[in-house]
Short mmCIF file of C-alpha atoms and ligand atoms in Angstrom, two decimals:
data_model
loop_
_atom_site.label_atom_id
_atom_site.label_comp_id
_atom_site.label_asym_id
_atom_site.label_seq_id
_atom_site.Cartn_x
_atom_site.Cartn_y
_atom_site.Cartn_z
CA MET F 7 73.12 94.45 80.46
CA ASN F 8 75.01 91.33 81.55
CA THR F 9 74.21 90.80 85.22
CA ASN F 10 78.01 90.41 86.16
CA TRP F 11 78.64 94.05 84.86
CA ALA F 12 75.52 95.24 86.65
CA ARG F 13 77.01 93.76 89.94
CA LEU F 14 80.38 95.33 89.20
CA PHE F 15 79.08 98.76 88.62
CA HIS F 16 77.04 98.43 91.99
CA THR F 17 80.27 97.37 93.86
CA ILE F 18 82.26 100.44 92.25
CA GLU F 19 79.71 102.69 93.40
CA LYS F 20 79.30 101.51 97.11
CA LYS F 21 81.08 103.61 99.68
CA GLU F 22 82.66 100.53 101.33
CA ARG F 23 83.59 97.43 99.77
CA LEU F 24 84.01 93.90 101.29
CA ILE F 25 87.05 92.59 99.42
CA ILE F 26 88.81 89.35 100.30
CA GLY F 27 92.80 89.56 99.60
CA LEU F 28 94.59 86.34 99.05
CA MET F 29 98.22 85.53 99.19
CA SER F 30 100.10 82.32 99.26
CA GLY F 31 103.83 83.04 98.97
CA THR F 32 107.26 81.42 98.58
CA SER F 33 107.16 79.59 101.94
CA LEU F 34 104.20 77.59 100.71
CA ASP F 35 102.76 77.43 104.14
CA GLY F 36 99.11 78.06 103.55
CA LEU F 37 96.58 80.41 101.97
CA ASP F 38 96.58 83.68 103.90
CA ILE F 39 92.78 85.27 103.51
CA ALA F 40 92.24 88.75 104.60
CA LEU F 41 88.58 90.16 104.89
CA CYS F 42 89.15 94.02 104.21
CA ASN F 43 86.38 96.50 104.52
CA ILE F 44 87.74 99.20 101.85
CA SER F 45 86.50 102.58 101.27
CA GLY F 46 87.87 105.22 98.78
CA SER F 47 90.53 104.82 96.11
CA GLY F 48 94.16 106.12 95.52
CA ALA F 49 95.66 108.38 98.48
CA ALA F 50 91.95 108.38 100.03
CA THR F 51 91.92 104.62 100.38
CA LYS F 52 91.20 103.43 103.99
CA VAL F 53 91.18 99.60 104.97
CA LYS F 54 89.91 98.16 107.87
CA VAL F 55 90.92 94.38 108.24
CA LYS F 56 87.81 92.55 109.68
CA ASN F 57 89.03 89.32 109.77
CA PHE F 58 92.28 87.21 108.83
CA LYS F 59 93.15 83.57 108.80
CA THR F 60 95.99 81.41 107.31
CA VAL F 61 94.58 78.24 106.07
CA PRO F 62 97.58 75.65 106.14
CA TYR F 63 98.24 73.55 103.25
CA SER F 64 98.14 70.11 103.85
CA ASN F 65 101.48 68.27 103.73
CA ALA F 66 100.31 66.11 100.45
CA PHE F 67 99.13 69.65 98.85
CA LYS F 68 102.46 71.23 99.98
CA ALA F 69 104.21 68.28 98.23
CA GLU F 70 102.15 68.79 95.00
CA VAL F 71 103.00 72.25 94.63
CA LYS F 72 106.66 71.92 95.71
CA ALA F 73 106.92 69.44 92.69
CA ILE F 74 106.40 72.17 90.37
CA PHE F 75 107.66 75.03 92.17
CA SER F 76 110.63 76.94 90.83
CA ARG F 77 112.04 74.14 89.15
CA LYS F 78 112.99 74.30 85.43
CA ASP F 79 112.25 70.46 85.14
CA ALA F 80 108.73 70.67 86.38
CA ASP F 81 106.30 68.20 84.84
CA LEU F 82 104.23 70.47 82.15
CA GLN F 83 101.29 68.53 82.53
CA MET F 84 101.28 69.05 86.47
CA VAL F 85 101.53 72.58 86.06
CA CYS F 86 98.54 72.58 83.89
CA LEU F 87 96.36 70.41 86.26
CA MET F 88 97.79 72.29 89.34
CA ASN F 89 96.57 75.61 87.67
CA GLU F 90 93.10 74.37 88.00
CA LYS F 91 93.42 72.20 91.42
CA ILE F 92 94.99 75.42 93.37
CA GLY F 93 91.87 77.42 92.02
CA LEU F 94 89.63 74.91 93.27
CA ILE F 95 91.21 74.27 96.52
CA HIS F 96 91.55 78.13 97.35
CA ALA F 97 87.99 78.47 96.39
CA GLU F 98 87.11 75.71 98.96
CA MET F 99 89.15 77.34 101.68
CA ILE F 100 87.54 80.72 101.08
CA LEU F 101 84.02 79.12 101.21
CA LYS F 102 84.91 77.55 104.72
CA VAL F 103 86.46 80.49 106.28
CA ILE F 104 83.82 82.88 105.21
CA GLU F 105 81.15 80.49 106.66
CA SER F 106 83.27 80.42 109.86
CA TRP F 107 83.02 84.12 110.06
CA GLY F 108 79.23 84.14 109.56
CA LEU F 109 79.22 85.35 106.27
CA LYS F 110 77.68 84.41 102.81
CA PRO F 111 79.47 84.65 99.61
CA GLU F 112 76.95 87.01 98.41
CA ASP F 113 78.11 89.36 101.45
CA VAL F 114 81.44 89.60 99.67
CA ASP F 115 82.14 92.12 96.76
CA LEU F 116 85.54 90.78 95.27
CA ILE F 117 88.07 88.47 95.93
CA ALA F 118 91.61 89.53 95.17
CA SER F 119 93.73 86.39 94.33
CA HIS F 120 97.50 86.48 94.07
CA GLY F 121 97.79 82.89 92.79
CA GLN F 122 100.70 80.58 93.58
CA THR F 123 104.04 81.80 92.06
CA ILE F 124 105.69 78.52 90.60
CA PHE F 125 108.45 80.56 88.80
CA HIS F 126 109.82 83.97 88.78
CA ALA F 127 112.33 84.74 86.05
CA PRO F 128 113.35 88.35 85.55
CA ALA F 129 115.87 88.77 82.84
CA SER F 130 118.80 89.38 85.54
CA LEU F 131 118.07 86.02 86.44
CA HIS F 132 117.40 84.03 83.21
CA LYS F 133 120.13 85.78 81.47
CA LEU F 134 118.53 84.86 77.72
CA SER F 135 119.16 87.98 75.75
CA ASP F 136 115.89 87.20 73.58
CA TYR F 137 113.27 86.82 76.22
CA PRO F 138 111.51 89.45 78.42
CA ASN F 139 111.28 89.10 82.14
CA GLY F 140 108.79 86.72 83.25
CA THR F 141 106.80 85.45 86.21
CA LEU F 142 103.97 82.75 86.53
CA GLN F 143 101.34 82.39 89.13
CA ILE F 144 98.78 79.77 88.89
CA GLY F 145 95.34 79.00 90.58
CA ASP F 146 92.85 80.07 87.78
CA GLY F 147 90.61 83.16 88.97
CA ASP F 148 87.72 81.59 86.87
CA HIS F 149 87.75 78.61 88.85
CA ILE F 150 87.60 80.75 91.92
CA ALA F 151 84.89 83.10 90.65
CA VAL F 152 82.71 80.08 89.57
CA LYS F 153 83.03 78.23 92.57
CA THR F 154 82.63 80.89 95.00
CA GLY F 155 79.96 83.05 93.01
CA VAL F 156 82.27 86.18 93.81
CA VAL F 157 83.86 88.36 91.17
CA THR F 158 87.61 87.64 91.24
CA ILE F 159 90.59 89.92 90.31
CA CYS F 160 93.80 87.83 89.72
CA ASP F 161 96.96 87.87 87.95
CA PHE F 162 98.03 90.98 88.94
CA ARG F 163 101.96 90.78 88.05
CA GLN F 164 101.75 90.39 84.14
CA LYS F 165 100.76 94.17 83.88
CA HIS F 166 103.61 95.27 85.78
CA ILE F 167 106.01 93.23 83.40
CA ALA F 168 103.96 94.57 80.26
CA ALA F 169 104.67 98.08 81.48
CA GLY F 170 108.25 97.48 81.95
CA GLY F 171 108.67 96.11 85.52
CA GLU F 172 109.89 92.83 86.58
CA GLY F 173 106.49 91.60 87.90
CA ALA F 174 107.30 92.46 91.60
CA PRO F 175 107.48 93.67 94.18
CA LEU F 176 103.95 95.04 94.10
CA ALA F 177 104.07 96.01 97.52
CA VAL F 178 104.61 99.56 96.78
CA TYR F 179 101.23 100.11 95.27
CA GLY F 180 99.74 99.46 98.72
CA ASP F 181 102.39 100.61 100.84
CA TYR F 182 102.44 104.18 99.16
CA LEU F 183 98.61 104.38 99.48
CA LEU F 184 98.09 103.05 102.92
CA PHE F 185 101.42 103.93 104.90
CA SER F 186 103.12 107.11 103.66
CA GLU F 187 103.37 109.59 106.31
CA LYS F 188 105.01 113.25 105.87
CA GLY F 189 107.74 113.77 107.90
CA GLU F 190 108.72 110.15 108.57
CA ASP F 191 110.94 108.17 106.59
CA ARG F 192 109.44 104.71 106.52
CA VAL F 193 110.55 101.37 105.43
CA MET F 194 108.05 98.68 105.32
CA LEU F 195 109.97 95.68 105.59
CA ASN F 196 108.65 92.25 104.72
CA ILE F 197 110.61 89.19 105.57
CA GLY F 198 108.73 86.26 103.85
CA GLY F 199 110.37 83.45 101.82
CA ILE F 200 112.13 86.56 99.99
CA ALA F 201 112.77 89.75 101.96
CA ASN F 202 111.66 92.98 100.42
CA PHE F 203 111.02 96.67 101.51
CA THR F 204 108.93 99.62 100.30
CA TYR F 205 110.93 102.89 100.78
CA LEU F 206 108.78 105.74 101.62
CA PRO F 207 110.72 108.90 102.14
CA GLY F 208 109.28 111.53 104.64
CA ASP F 209 108.86 114.01 101.87
CA ASN F 210 106.10 111.97 100.40
CA ASP F 211 107.39 112.21 96.81
CA ALA F 212 105.83 109.53 94.59
CA ALA F 213 108.64 109.99 92.22
CA LYS F 214 111.42 108.53 94.93
CA VAL F 215 109.28 105.57 96.30
CA PHE F 216 110.00 102.03 95.23
CA SER F 217 109.78 98.71 96.63
CA THR F 218 112.51 96.13 95.98
CA ASP F 219 113.43 92.54 96.86
CA VAL F 220 116.52 92.32 99.01
CA GLY F 221 117.52 88.63 98.81
CA PRO F 222 116.57 85.63 100.81
CA GLY F 223 113.88 86.22 103.85
CA ASN F 224 113.32 82.69 105.23
CA THR F 225 113.76 80.87 102.15
CA LEU F 226 117.32 79.42 102.61
CA MET F 227 116.69 78.70 106.40
CA ASP F 228 113.55 77.06 105.64
CA GLN F 229 114.94 74.99 102.66
CA PHE F 230 117.86 73.83 104.83
CA VAL F 231 115.61 72.69 107.71
CA GLN F 232 113.26 70.91 105.29
CA HIS F 233 116.22 69.08 103.78
CA HIS F 234 117.95 68.17 107.01
CA TYR F 235 115.42 67.92 109.85
CA GLU F 236 112.75 65.47 108.86
CA GLY F 237 109.12 66.47 110.12
CA LEU F 238 110.47 70.22 110.39
CA TYR F 239 109.36 72.93 108.11
CA PHE F 240 111.03 75.96 109.74
CA ASP F 241 113.38 76.82 112.85
CA GLN F 242 110.55 77.91 115.08
CA ASN F 243 111.90 80.63 117.33
CA ALA F 244 115.25 80.18 115.84
CA THR F 245 115.96 77.15 118.22
CA ILE F 246 118.56 75.54 115.61
CA ALA F 247 120.22 78.76 114.57
CA LYS F 248 120.63 80.19 118.30
CA ALA F 249 122.56 76.88 119.06
CA GLY F 250 125.49 77.54 116.50
CA VAL F 251 128.18 79.91 115.64
CA VAL F 252 128.62 82.24 112.67
CA SER F 253 131.17 80.92 109.89
CA ALA F 254 132.85 84.03 108.81
CA ALA F 255 134.24 82.14 105.91
CA LEU F 256 130.94 80.90 104.82
CA LEU F 257 129.11 84.10 105.34
CA LYS F 258 131.73 85.91 103.22
CA GLU F 259 131.03 83.66 100.16
CA LEU F 260 127.16 83.76 100.60
CA MET F 261 127.48 87.50 100.19
CA GLN F 262 128.94 86.96 96.58
CA SER F 263 126.18 87.44 94.13
CA ASP F 264 125.60 89.95 91.44
CA PHE F 265 122.02 90.15 92.66
CA LEU F 266 123.03 91.69 96.18
CA THR F 267 125.24 94.46 94.37
CA ALA F 268 122.65 95.34 91.57
CA GLN F 269 120.71 98.51 91.57
CA PHE F 270 117.17 98.88 93.29
CA PRO F 271 114.42 98.17 92.26
CA LYS F 272 115.36 94.30 91.55
CA THR F 273 113.34 91.01 92.23
CA THR F 274 114.52 87.40 93.05
CA GLY F 275 113.17 84.23 94.15
CA PRO F 276 114.20 80.64 95.39
CA GLU F 277 115.19 80.03 91.66
CA LEU F 278 118.61 81.98 92.92
CA PHE F 279 118.41 81.51 96.61
CA ASN F 280 118.33 77.76 97.27
CA LEU F 281 120.35 74.76 98.38
CA LYS F 282 122.51 74.87 95.32
CA TYR F 283 123.62 78.59 96.23
CA LEU F 284 124.39 77.37 99.79
CA LYS F 285 126.36 74.35 98.65
CA ALA F 286 128.57 76.36 96.07
CA ALA F 287 129.21 78.87 98.78
CA GLN F 288 130.39 76.10 101.02
CA GLU F 289 132.68 74.72 98.46
CA ARG F 290 134.19 77.94 97.75
CA SER F 291 134.72 78.61 101.38
CA LYS F 292 135.80 75.25 102.25
CA THR F 293 133.15 74.69 104.75
CA SER F 294 131.40 71.78 103.54
CA SER F 295 131.80 69.87 106.75
CA LEU F 296 130.29 72.57 109.15
CA ASN F 297 127.73 71.19 111.38
CA ASN F 298 124.02 71.90 110.79
CA GLU F 299 123.62 74.43 113.68
CA ASP F 300 126.62 76.57 112.28
CA ILE F 301 125.15 76.70 109.05
CA MET F 302 121.76 77.85 110.36
CA THR F 303 123.28 80.36 112.29
CA THR F 304 125.32 81.70 109.33
CA LEU F 305 122.18 81.52 106.99
CA CYS F 306 120.46 83.86 109.75
CA SER F 307 123.22 85.99 109.88
CA PHE F 308 123.39 86.16 105.81
CA THR F 309 119.80 87.04 105.72
CA ALA F 310 120.20 89.89 108.29
CA GLN F 311 123.15 91.29 106.72
CA VAL F 312 121.43 91.59 103.25
CA ILE F 313 118.53 93.21 104.82
CA VAL F 314 120.78 95.60 106.66
CA ASP F 315 122.98 96.56 103.60
CA ALA F 316 120.07 97.05 101.46
CA ILE F 317 118.41 99.50 104.09
CA GLU F 318 121.57 101.34 104.74
CA LYS F 319 121.62 102.26 101.13
CA CYS F 320 118.69 104.19 101.35
CA PHE F 321 119.68 106.44 104.22
CA GLY F 322 122.42 108.77 105.32
CA ASP F 323 124.20 108.45 108.77
CA ASN F 324 122.17 110.97 110.31
CA GLN F 325 118.70 109.64 109.21
CA LYS F 326 116.64 107.74 111.71
CA PRO F 327 114.30 105.53 109.31
CA SER F 328 111.22 103.89 111.18
CA ILE F 329 111.18 100.30 109.95
CA TYR F 330 107.76 98.76 109.99
CA MET F 331 108.23 94.84 109.90
CA SER F 332 105.82 92.32 108.51
CA GLY F 333 105.75 88.72 107.44
CA GLY F 334 106.85 85.43 109.06
CA GLY F 335 110.51 86.64 109.36
CA MET F 336 109.49 89.07 112.14
CA HIS F 337 108.71 86.14 114.36
CA ASN F 338 112.40 84.75 114.08
CA PRO F 339 114.05 86.22 117.35
CA LEU F 340 117.69 85.84 116.27
CA LEU F 341 116.99 87.52 112.91
CA VAL F 342 115.24 90.34 114.55
CA LYS F 343 118.06 90.86 117.23
CA GLN F 344 120.58 91.00 114.25
CA LEU F 345 118.59 93.41 112.45
CA LYS F 346 118.44 95.80 115.39
CA GLU F 347 122.23 95.28 116.02
CA GLY F 348 122.77 96.18 112.38
CA LEU F 349 120.88 99.09 112.05
CA PRO F 350 121.23 100.92 115.48
CA ASN F 351 119.87 104.20 114.16
CA ALA F 352 116.52 102.68 113.07
CA ARG F 353 113.31 102.43 115.15
CA PHE F 354 111.82 99.36 114.85
CA TYR F 355 107.98 98.63 114.90
CA THR F 356 105.68 96.22 113.02
CA THR F 357 102.48 96.79 110.75
CA GLU F 358 100.40 96.40 113.85
CA ASP F 359 101.48 99.42 114.79
CA LEU F 360 99.68 101.06 111.81
CA GLN F 361 96.53 98.97 112.47
CA ILE F 362 97.50 95.99 109.92
CA ASN F 363 98.05 92.67 111.24
CA PRO F 364 101.57 91.84 110.12
CA ASP F 365 100.85 88.28 108.86
CA ALA F 366 97.80 89.59 106.84
CA LYS F 367 99.70 92.48 105.34
CA GLU F 368 100.49 90.97 101.75
CA ALA F 369 97.03 89.57 101.62
CA VAL F 370 95.59 92.92 102.25
CA LEU F 371 97.90 94.47 99.48
CA PHE F 372 96.10 92.41 97.15
CA ALA F 373 92.65 93.50 98.35
CA VAL F 374 93.92 97.16 97.81
CA LEU F 375 95.18 96.37 94.29
CA ALA F 376 91.73 94.89 93.38
CA ASN F 377 89.90 98.01 94.90
CA GLU F 378 92.26 100.10 92.64
CA THR F 379 91.45 97.81 89.55
CA LEU F 380 87.89 99.06 89.82
CA THR F 381 87.97 102.33 91.17
CA GLY F 382 91.59 103.67 90.91
CA THR F 383 93.33 105.68 88.44
CA ALA F 384 97.07 104.86 88.10
CA ILE F 385 99.31 106.48 90.57
CA ASN F 386 102.01 108.77 89.00
CA PHE F 387 105.39 107.40 89.91
CA GLY F 388 107.08 109.14 87.43
CA ASP F 389 108.66 107.72 84.36
CA ARG F 390 110.70 104.79 85.97
CA ALA F 391 110.69 101.36 84.53
CA GLY F 392 110.75 99.63 87.86
CA VAL F 393 107.65 101.36 89.10
CA PRO F 394 105.37 101.62 86.30
CA SER F 395 102.32 103.92 86.88
CA ILE F 396 99.52 101.41 86.46
CA CYS F 397 96.33 99.75 87.77
CA MET F 398 96.67 95.88 87.78
CA GLY F 399 94.65 92.63 87.68
CA LYS F 400 92.32 90.69 85.41
CA ILE F 401 88.66 90.35 86.10
CA CYS F 402 87.10 86.87 86.34
CA LEU F 403 83.30 86.75 86.51
CA PRO F 404 81.21 84.09 88.17
CA PHE F 405 78.71 83.33 85.09
N1 ATP V 6 108.16 81.71 115.45
C1 ATP V 6 108.98 81.65 114.13
N2 ATP V 6 110.26 81.47 114.53
C2 ATP V 6 111.19 81.38 113.15
N3 ATP V 6 110.62 81.77 112.03
C3 ATP V 6 109.27 81.96 111.92
C4 ATP V 6 108.22 81.74 113.06
N4 ATP V 6 107.17 82.06 112.31
C5 ATP V 6 107.44 82.07 111.06
N5 ATP V 6 108.41 82.04 110.66
C6 ATP V 6 109.04 81.94 109.34
O1 ATP V 6 108.18 82.82 108.55
C7 ATP V 6 107.91 81.91 107.39
C8 ATP V 6 106.50 82.19 106.63
O2 ATP V 6 106.57 83.39 106.22
P1 ATP V 6 105.57 83.86 105.45
O3 ATP V 6 104.21 83.52 105.72
O4 ATP V 6 105.54 85.45 105.46
O5 ATP V 6 106.16 83.74 103.92
P2 ATP V 6 105.41 83.76 102.46
O6 ATP V 6 103.99 84.87 102.55
O7 ATP V 6 105.24 82.50 102.05
O8 ATP V 6 106.74 84.55 101.88
P3 ATP V 6 106.47 85.68 100.65
O9 ATP V 6 106.41 87.03 101.24
O10 ATP V 6 108.19 85.45 100.08
O11 ATP V 6 105.68 85.10 99.57
C9 ATP V 6 108.00 80.34 107.84
O12 ATP V 6 108.43 79.40 106.70
C10 ATP V 6 109.42 80.68 108.85
O13 ATP V 6 110.54 80.57 107.97
C1 AH0 V 7 107.25 86.71 91.94
C2 AH0 V 7 106.68 86.78 93.56
O1 AH0 V 7 105.77 86.22 93.72
N1 AH0 V 7 107.27 87.36 94.32
C3 AH0 V 7 106.84 87.74 95.78
C4 AH0 V 7 107.72 86.84 96.56
O2 AH0 V 7 107.55 87.12 98.05
C5 AH0 V 7 108.12 88.25 98.38
C6 AH0 V 7 108.85 88.73 97.27
O3 AH0 V 7 109.10 87.58 96.56
C7 AH0 V 7 108.02 89.59 96.36
O4 AH0 V 7 108.75 90.12 95.12
C8 AH0 V 7 106.81 89.13 95.81
O5 AH0 V 7 105.57 89.48 96.61
C9 AH0 V 7 105.22 90.48 97.34
C10 AH0 V 7 103.86 90.47 97.86
C11 AH0 V 7 105.11 91.93 96.36
O6 AH0 V 7 104.98 91.63 95.05
O7 AH0 V 7 105.35 92.85 96.85
#
């Protein structure tokens, strides 16, 4: 037998697997690396996060990724080369981090790599009638497997599209397994570049759960700061946004998007929510001369309003959902204040309250998905296009 397979069978039979989950999201801030001990599969999955680190991208590397990120005019040669380069750089980051944790690559059973999304094009966004939903994550898994010597599972999103989904959000596949709780209506709210949530009703009915993007998380605020404040990457602790006032006229126009009124589940990205989107809303609302602080305050309110509206759609007036936050946006005090004011019936927590570091949550998700690739059977979510019942991921072997 090919020794790769012998190793894989051994991994499958182990009681506990040491899996590295990787996520590098739309904020392009760095690579999240979560070292997870995972036992069981399906509803019996148990995860312990043993270690976590975000390895920041250098400014030069950020610029290289940005040059091909969510741009229709990206240079095809650079897309090709960055596919290899991102794989190699991620592998180097993993090797350094596991060494700093006192581990050798052979101690690790699997790497689960999300890759870098460089374009997300659900049909609702590209509107080309002869084309399916599309999404592209690069940072080739074979490069990671060969350089680290660890079996790598990658490219999770294509199966989702092949089976009728939009390729995102995949959070439901991990959230349902790890966080469903009978008797508690839960919302797992991740505020990354794009905000999304998983709805986990207290009756634990798999046929009702879903996850959906809701609109911008930090992406519009981040893009605005990066464009207008040299040297700043984001509005730390909302210092800029706290100094302004909301423009009701701009906020009203920002809320005018077909995406925001479309049914759940749905997905989006910076391909829609970008500075062009803001400029168009400013032109329509005649607020083009607004100062930067007021724009940032308004963008923060827009982000909060979109999340509040989406969560309200899932619950009646008498329900008191528990919202478990994760992602960088939960560190933005103004955004969180506005969410709490907008959803007075809800109880707010973070995934820390469920023993998962909120900054690590998405990387952990991919470790769980890789565990399912090897040991799971597809969860039955019923016959729903947006939540296909599948296991995902492609297996890359080190030799
Ligand atoms: N202290 C803070 N104050 C304000 N905003 C913060 C703070 N810390 C993090 N953020 C926001 O969180 C962002 C990073 O979020 P995160 O790492 O969850 O994004 P991501 O994983 O790239 O996103 P996605 O989930 O869309 O893939 C930063 O760019 C910033 O906007
Ligand atoms: C195409 C893509 O990379 N989408 C990401 C992005 O970041 C947040 C949101 O947009 C979500 O849809 C998704 O990631 C998470 C991990 C998901 O699939 O659940």
